């Protein structure tokens, strides 16, 4: 099957040798001002969350497989999400994107299956940025009002709202029915007789018509079902460049053929027709960036997306997740994000960026709050969870990112990645438990989980366009483990299995601890490399580090091995003993996850040792209590 390709260029996992202790990650002034405690983002695929129809027919229609609604996020549902230890909820798939369901009676044009992935459509082929998906409304005519009500319910539950913005591309048939006064559609004012003009929203192939891709490997739109628009034709003259950058009038079926590339003032030969940020502007705040752009002429697409972001900000949306942000010039992000921050200084701005060499540009010059830590931490943790990676490769990542650690959001699942419990990943959700502890406690950055992750959802359904092992974002369907927890809209886990409830309890304990721990907003120190060198029986299936603040001291230990229990005398280096202000004597350490394990740290001059006995896939968050008398 074909899926949305997340990364246009393959970037290797960055592995490091682990010869020396990793340097301490200081609590920066930037971090202190931005967030006193950690944040937790709950990504939910909106149309799947409340759907309790279990038919799950491949290529099933909305009538056959059902669909979730905004109204499914009741006060009870949102309360349960918050109680899981969540601070922000990312409603994925809210802006009106292409779908193969007939809403013409509401004035919405039908979408052509030849340029739509799946029957329910990709949420990243947005058709109308000033409205929401009609699938998600009980009353389609009032769909925007229903989303506004959801924003209010979410805020009343004590959660912040995040939605997607996809600046790199839009649907091939973009058409807004609800443009605010003064707004026009993308491409409406373009000069289509030229390939490029700075204020054109798209790139064109003058004199050439768009051609639908040649389908391969037995693929057919809608699985081959007869449809009056599925005729291998789509009228687009002249042809536009495709979202992933393909310039061909007939893109390949593995291109992002359902979308068109947005022009940000970069000519086909790579010339940038806009002002560049001055040297030394990296460390200026968003106010200075805003002032810089006030008297500058910027390309038309910049203004359009800025206006879209401010439209949703005014409506009460608290932040945005930006798809494929590195495919858009960093100067645009400086312009866009500084405008958003002037309206809402606390806006949560998260970007999908996969090239580590660009991280600091997009944070410092692009004024992003957070980036995915995918290529380094996620990929490395995945290898360890699968049993063929070494924990020795984890601490150097934190060292490499120490200056921007607060900005590198951690996750183990999202809509692009395989489910942990899937056969192609780890095959067992419990293998994600130590990785989740490390992911959630190693830095001051936010943690993100994907709905159903807390139940060990394996994503096995083949719903049509989407791949099994991932919960499909292209098809109508439901999520079995979530259906059991939703329990006929009671949202109480009444049909969940014992294993699902136990896993959710683990996530709830962990996430609630992280959002209330001052140490996790403080300092970090690796002790893994030191113990590899000095501690008998300590090995590269275990990971350990220390987190501390003025008010709290923690030792985190995780065992990634699914078969072996380990016992050893964990040691703290001499200089860390001094940093933690430990004096000779004994300190009681108590696990904060289950409160069932405790041990004694014995400090004697230059040595500090604590006995650790850790079972397969077990983790401890050991908190220092008062020093024993």
Short mmCIF file of N, CA and C in Angstrom, two decimals, residues 305-414:
data_model
loop_
_atom_site.label_atom_id
_atom_site.label_comp_id
_atom_site.label_asym_id
_atom_site.label_seq_id
_atom_site.Cartn_x
_atom_site.Cartn_y
_atom_site.Cartn_z
N UNK A 305 -0.68 32.32 4.72
CA UNK A 305 -0.57 31.39 5.84
C UNK A 305 -0.52 32.12 7.18
N UNK A 306 0.06 33.31 7.22
CA UNK A 306 0.03 34.10 8.45
C UNK A 306 -1.41 34.42 8.83
N UNK A 307 -2.21 34.82 7.85
CA UNK A 307 -3.61 35.15 8.11
C UNK A 307 -4.39 33.92 8.57
N UNK A 308 -4.08 32.76 8.00
CA UNK A 308 -4.74 31.51 8.42
C UNK A 308 -4.42 31.21 9.88
N UNK A 309 -3.15 31.30 10.24
CA UNK A 309 -2.75 31.02 11.61
C UNK A 309 -3.40 31.97 12.60
N UNK A 310 -3.47 33.25 12.24
CA UNK A 310 -4.08 34.23 13.14
C UNK A 310 -5.58 34.03 13.24
N UNK A 311 -6.20 33.57 12.17
CA UNK A 311 -7.64 33.26 12.18
C UNK A 311 -7.95 32.21 13.26
N UNK A 312 -7.16 31.12 13.27
CA UNK A 312 -7.41 30.07 14.25
C UNK A 312 -6.97 30.49 15.66
N UNK A 313 -5.93 31.31 15.73
CA UNK A 313 -5.50 31.81 17.04
C UNK A 313 -6.60 32.65 17.67
N UNK A 314 -7.20 33.53 16.86
CA UNK A 314 -8.30 34.36 17.36
C UNK A 314 -9.48 33.50 17.81
N UNK A 315 -9.65 32.33 17.20
CA UNK A 315 -10.76 31.45 17.54
C UNK A 315 -10.52 30.72 18.86
N UNK A 316 -9.29 30.73 19.33
CA UNK A 316 -8.99 30.09 20.60
C UNK A 316 -8.04 28.92 20.52
N UNK A 317 -7.57 28.58 19.31
CA UNK A 317 -6.57 27.52 19.16
C UNK A 317 -5.27 27.98 19.81
N UNK A 318 -4.66 27.11 20.61
CA UNK A 318 -3.51 27.48 21.43
C UNK A 318 -2.16 27.17 20.78
N UNK A 319 -2.17 26.49 19.65
CA UNK A 319 -0.91 26.18 19.02
C UNK A 319 -1.09 25.36 17.76
N UNK A 320 0.02 25.11 17.09
CA UNK A 320 -0.02 24.44 15.79
C UNK A 320 1.09 23.41 15.68
N UNK A 321 0.79 22.33 14.97
CA UNK A 321 1.81 21.37 14.56
C UNK A 321 2.00 21.57 13.08
N UNK A 322 3.23 21.89 12.68
CA UNK A 322 3.55 22.22 11.30
C UNK A 322 4.12 20.99 10.58
N UNK A 323 3.44 20.57 9.52
CA UNK A 323 3.86 19.43 8.74
C UNK A 323 5.04 19.80 7.83
N UNK A 324 6.06 18.95 7.80
CA UNK A 324 7.22 19.09 6.90
C UNK A 324 7.75 20.53 6.86
N UNK A 325 8.03 21.06 8.04
CA UNK A 325 8.43 22.47 8.15
C UNK A 325 9.73 22.78 7.44
N UNK A 326 10.63 21.79 7.33
CA UNK A 326 11.94 22.07 6.74
C UNK A 326 11.87 22.24 5.23
N UNK A 327 10.70 22.00 4.62
CA UNK A 327 10.53 22.20 3.18
C UNK A 327 10.10 23.63 2.87
N UNK A 328 10.06 24.46 3.90
CA UNK A 328 9.66 25.87 3.76
C UNK A 328 10.79 26.73 4.32
N UNK A 329 11.13 27.86 3.70
CA UNK A 329 12.27 28.67 4.15
C UNK A 329 12.14 29.11 5.61
N UNK A 330 13.25 29.11 6.30
CA UNK A 330 13.25 29.46 7.71
C UNK A 330 12.81 30.90 7.94
N UNK A 331 13.07 31.79 6.96
CA UNK A 331 12.64 33.19 7.11
C UNK A 331 11.12 33.29 7.20
N UNK A 332 10.42 32.43 6.45
CA UNK A 332 8.96 32.44 6.56
C UNK A 332 8.54 32.12 7.99
N UNK A 333 9.21 31.15 8.61
CA UNK A 333 8.81 30.79 9.97
C UNK A 333 9.07 31.92 10.95
N UNK A 334 10.14 32.66 10.75
CA UNK A 334 10.38 33.84 11.58
C UNK A 334 9.21 34.82 11.45
N UNK A 335 8.78 35.04 10.23
CA UNK A 335 7.65 35.94 9.95
C UNK A 335 6.36 35.40 10.55
N UNK A 336 6.04 34.16 10.26
CA UNK A 336 4.78 33.55 10.70
C UNK A 336 4.72 33.43 12.23
N UNK A 337 5.75 32.83 12.82
CA UNK A 337 5.70 32.55 14.25
C UNK A 337 5.76 33.80 15.10
N UNK A 338 6.49 34.81 14.64
CA UNK A 338 6.53 36.05 15.41
C UNK A 338 5.17 36.74 15.40
N UNK A 339 4.44 36.63 14.29
CA UNK A 339 3.09 37.19 14.26
C UNK A 339 2.17 36.43 15.22
N UNK A 340 2.29 35.12 15.26
CA UNK A 340 1.45 34.33 16.18
C UNK A 340 1.78 34.68 17.62
N UNK A 341 3.06 34.76 17.94
CA UNK A 341 3.47 35.03 19.32
C UNK A 341 3.06 36.44 19.77
N UNK A 342 2.98 37.37 18.85
CA UNK A 342 2.50 38.70 19.22
C UNK A 342 1.04 38.66 19.66
N UNK A 343 0.28 37.72 19.09
CA UNK A 343 -1.13 37.55 19.49
C UNK A 343 -1.26 36.67 20.72
N UNK A 344 -0.42 35.63 20.79
CA UNK A 344 -0.47 34.70 21.92
C UNK A 344 0.96 34.28 22.26
N UNK A 345 1.58 34.96 23.22
CA UNK A 345 2.98 34.64 23.57
C UNK A 345 3.17 33.21 24.05
N UNK A 346 2.08 32.58 24.53
CA UNK A 346 2.17 31.21 25.04
C UNK A 346 1.81 30.16 23.99
N UNK A 347 1.64 30.57 22.73
CA UNK A 347 1.30 29.61 21.68
C UNK A 347 2.33 28.48 21.63
N UNK A 348 1.84 27.25 21.41
CA UNK A 348 2.66 26.05 21.36
C UNK A 348 2.92 25.72 19.90
N UNK A 349 4.16 25.93 19.43
CA UNK A 349 4.50 25.80 18.02
C UNK A 349 5.46 24.64 17.82
N UNK A 350 4.94 23.57 17.22
CA UNK A 350 5.65 22.31 17.06
C UNK A 350 5.87 22.01 15.58
N UNK A 351 7.10 21.68 15.21
CA UNK A 351 7.41 21.47 13.80
C UNK A 351 7.97 20.08 13.54
N UNK A 352 7.59 19.54 12.38
CA UNK A 352 8.14 18.28 11.88
C UNK A 352 9.40 18.63 11.07
N UNK A 353 10.57 18.42 11.68
CA UNK A 353 11.86 18.68 11.02
C UNK A 353 12.72 17.45 11.27
N UNK A 354 13.30 16.90 10.21
CA UNK A 354 14.04 15.64 10.33
C UNK A 354 15.54 15.77 10.10
N UNK A 355 16.02 16.92 9.71
CA UNK A 355 17.43 17.09 9.42
C UNK A 355 18.12 17.75 10.62
N UNK A 356 18.92 17.00 11.39
CA UNK A 356 19.54 17.58 12.58
C UNK A 356 20.38 18.82 12.31
N UNK A 357 20.94 18.94 11.11
CA UNK A 357 21.76 20.12 10.82
C UNK A 357 20.91 21.39 10.74
N UNK A 358 19.60 21.25 10.64
CA UNK A 358 18.70 22.41 10.55
C UNK A 358 18.02 22.74 11.88
N UNK A 359 18.18 21.89 12.88
CA UNK A 359 17.43 22.07 14.13
C UNK A 359 17.58 23.48 14.69
N UNK A 360 18.81 23.92 14.83
CA UNK A 360 19.04 25.20 15.51
C UNK A 360 18.55 26.37 14.69
N UNK A 361 18.60 26.26 13.36
CA UNK A 361 18.04 27.31 12.51
C UNK A 361 16.54 27.47 12.75
N UNK A 362 15.83 26.36 12.78
CA UNK A 362 14.38 26.44 12.90
C UNK A 362 13.94 26.84 14.30
N UNK A 363 14.76 26.53 15.30
CA UNK A 363 14.46 26.97 16.66
C UNK A 363 14.84 28.43 16.86
N UNK A 364 16.06 28.77 16.52
CA UNK A 364 16.59 30.10 16.85
C UNK A 364 16.15 31.17 15.85
N UNK A 365 16.24 30.87 14.57
CA UNK A 365 15.85 31.86 13.57
C UNK A 365 14.39 31.72 13.16
N UNK A 366 13.89 30.50 13.17
CA UNK A 366 12.49 30.28 12.79
C UNK A 366 11.51 30.43 13.93
N UNK A 367 12.04 30.58 15.16
CA UNK A 367 11.23 30.82 16.36
C UNK A 367 10.24 29.69 16.62
N UNK A 368 10.66 28.44 16.32
CA UNK A 368 9.86 27.28 16.72
C UNK A 368 10.06 27.02 18.20
N UNK A 369 8.99 26.58 18.85
CA UNK A 369 9.12 26.16 20.24
C UNK A 369 9.71 24.76 20.33
N UNK A 370 9.20 23.87 19.48
CA UNK A 370 9.57 22.45 19.61
C UNK A 370 9.70 21.80 18.23
N UNK A 371 10.63 20.84 18.16
CA UNK A 371 10.81 20.02 16.96
C UNK A 371 10.71 18.55 17.37
N UNK A 372 10.34 17.71 16.42
CA UNK A 372 10.37 16.26 16.64
C UNK A 372 11.82 15.81 16.89
N UNK A 373 12.05 15.04 17.96
CA UNK A 373 13.34 14.37 18.11
C UNK A 373 13.18 12.95 17.56
N UNK A 374 13.09 12.89 16.24
CA UNK A 374 12.80 11.63 15.56
C UNK A 374 14.07 10.91 15.12
N UNK A 375 14.91 11.61 14.37
CA UNK A 375 16.05 10.97 13.71
C UNK A 375 17.09 10.50 14.72
N UNK A 376 17.17 11.17 15.85
CA UNK A 376 18.14 10.76 16.85
C UNK A 376 17.49 9.90 17.94
N UNK A 377 16.67 10.49 18.82
CA UNK A 377 16.19 9.71 19.97
C UNK A 377 15.19 8.63 19.57
N UNK A 378 14.15 8.98 18.80
CA UNK A 378 13.14 7.98 18.46
C UNK A 378 13.75 6.80 17.73
N UNK A 379 14.52 7.06 16.69
CA UNK A 379 15.08 5.96 15.90
C UNK A 379 15.99 5.08 16.74
N UNK A 380 16.76 5.68 17.65
CA UNK A 380 17.65 4.90 18.50
C UNK A 380 16.87 4.07 19.50
N UNK A 381 15.87 4.67 20.13
CA UNK A 381 15.03 3.92 21.07
C UNK A 381 14.31 2.77 20.36
N UNK A 382 13.88 3.00 19.14
CA UNK A 382 13.19 1.94 18.40
C UNK A 382 14.11 0.73 18.23
N UNK A 383 15.36 0.97 17.88
CA UNK A 383 16.30 -0.14 17.71
C UNK A 383 16.50 -0.89 19.03
N UNK A 384 16.58 -0.16 20.13
CA UNK A 384 16.76 -0.82 21.42
C UNK A 384 15.51 -1.63 21.78
N UNK A 385 14.32 -1.07 21.54
CA UNK A 385 13.08 -1.78 21.83
C UNK A 385 12.98 -3.05 21.00
N UNK A 386 13.50 -3.02 19.79
CA UNK A 386 13.44 -4.19 18.92
C UNK A 386 14.49 -5.24 19.27
N UNK A 387 15.37 -4.90 20.20
CA UNK A 387 16.32 -5.89 20.70
C UNK A 387 17.65 -5.91 20.01
N UNK A 388 17.87 -5.05 19.02
CA UNK A 388 19.16 -5.08 18.31
C UNK A 388 19.91 -3.75 18.42
N UNK A 389 19.52 -2.93 19.36
CA UNK A 389 20.22 -1.67 19.59
C UNK A 389 20.80 -1.62 20.99
N UNK A 390 21.79 -0.76 21.18
CA UNK A 390 22.47 -0.62 22.46
C UNK A 390 22.08 0.68 23.14
N UNK A 391 21.87 0.64 24.46
CA UNK A 391 21.58 1.87 25.20
C UNK A 391 22.79 2.79 25.24
N UNK A 392 23.98 2.26 24.89
CA UNK A 392 25.16 3.13 24.83
C UNK A 392 24.97 4.28 23.85
N UNK A 393 24.09 4.11 22.88
CA UNK A 393 23.89 5.14 21.86
C UNK A 393 22.89 6.22 22.27
N UNK A 394 22.29 6.09 23.44
CA UNK A 394 21.27 7.06 23.86
C UNK A 394 21.88 8.29 24.53
N UNK A 395 22.74 8.16 25.56
CA UNK A 395 23.26 9.37 26.22
C UNK A 395 23.96 10.36 25.30
N UNK A 396 24.74 9.91 24.29
CA UNK A 396 25.38 10.91 23.43
C UNK A 396 24.40 11.79 22.67
N UNK A 397 23.17 11.29 22.45
CA UNK A 397 22.16 12.13 21.80
C UNK A 397 21.83 13.33 22.68
N UNK A 398 21.66 13.08 23.97
CA UNK A 398 21.36 14.19 24.88
C UNK A 398 22.53 15.17 24.96
N UNK A 399 23.73 14.65 24.87
CA UNK A 399 24.91 15.51 24.84
C UNK A 399 24.91 16.39 23.60
N UNK A 400 24.64 15.79 22.44
CA UNK A 400 24.64 16.52 21.18
C UNK A 400 23.59 17.61 21.15
N UNK A 401 22.47 17.38 21.80
CA UNK A 401 21.36 18.33 21.77
C UNK A 401 21.24 19.14 23.06
N UNK A 402 22.28 19.14 23.88
CA UNK A 402 22.16 19.74 25.22
C UNK A 402 21.78 21.21 25.18
N UNK A 403 22.24 21.94 24.14
CA UNK A 403 21.93 23.38 24.09
C UNK A 403 20.49 23.65 23.65
N UNK A 404 19.83 22.65 23.05
CA UNK A 404 18.45 22.85 22.60
C UNK A 404 17.53 21.77 23.16
N UNK A 405 17.95 21.09 24.23
CA UNK A 405 17.21 19.93 24.73
C UNK A 405 15.75 20.25 25.06
N UNK A 406 15.50 21.45 25.54
CA UNK A 406 14.13 21.81 25.91
C UNK A 406 13.20 21.87 24.70
N UNK A 407 13.77 22.02 23.52
CA UNK A 407 12.96 22.22 22.31
C UNK A 407 12.73 20.94 21.51
N UNK A 408 13.29 19.79 21.95
CA UNK A 408 13.22 18.56 21.17
C UNK A 408 12.16 17.63 21.74
N UNK A 409 10.96 17.73 21.23
CA UNK A 409 9.83 16.94 21.71
C UNK A 409 10.07 15.45 21.48
N UNK A 410 9.73 14.63 22.49
CA UNK A 410 9.95 13.19 22.43
C UNK A 410 8.64 12.45 22.18
N UNK A 411 8.71 11.36 21.43
CA UNK A 411 7.55 10.52 21.17
C UNK A 411 8.02 9.11 20.85
N UNK A 412 7.11 8.16 20.99
CA UNK A 412 7.34 6.78 20.55
C UNK A 412 6.34 6.36 19.49
N UNK A 413 5.24 7.07 19.38
CA UNK A 413 4.25 6.81 18.34
C UNK A 413 3.70 8.13 17.85
N UNK A 414 3.34 8.18 16.58
CA UNK A 414 2.49 9.22 16.03
C UNK A 414 1.85 8.66 14.77
#
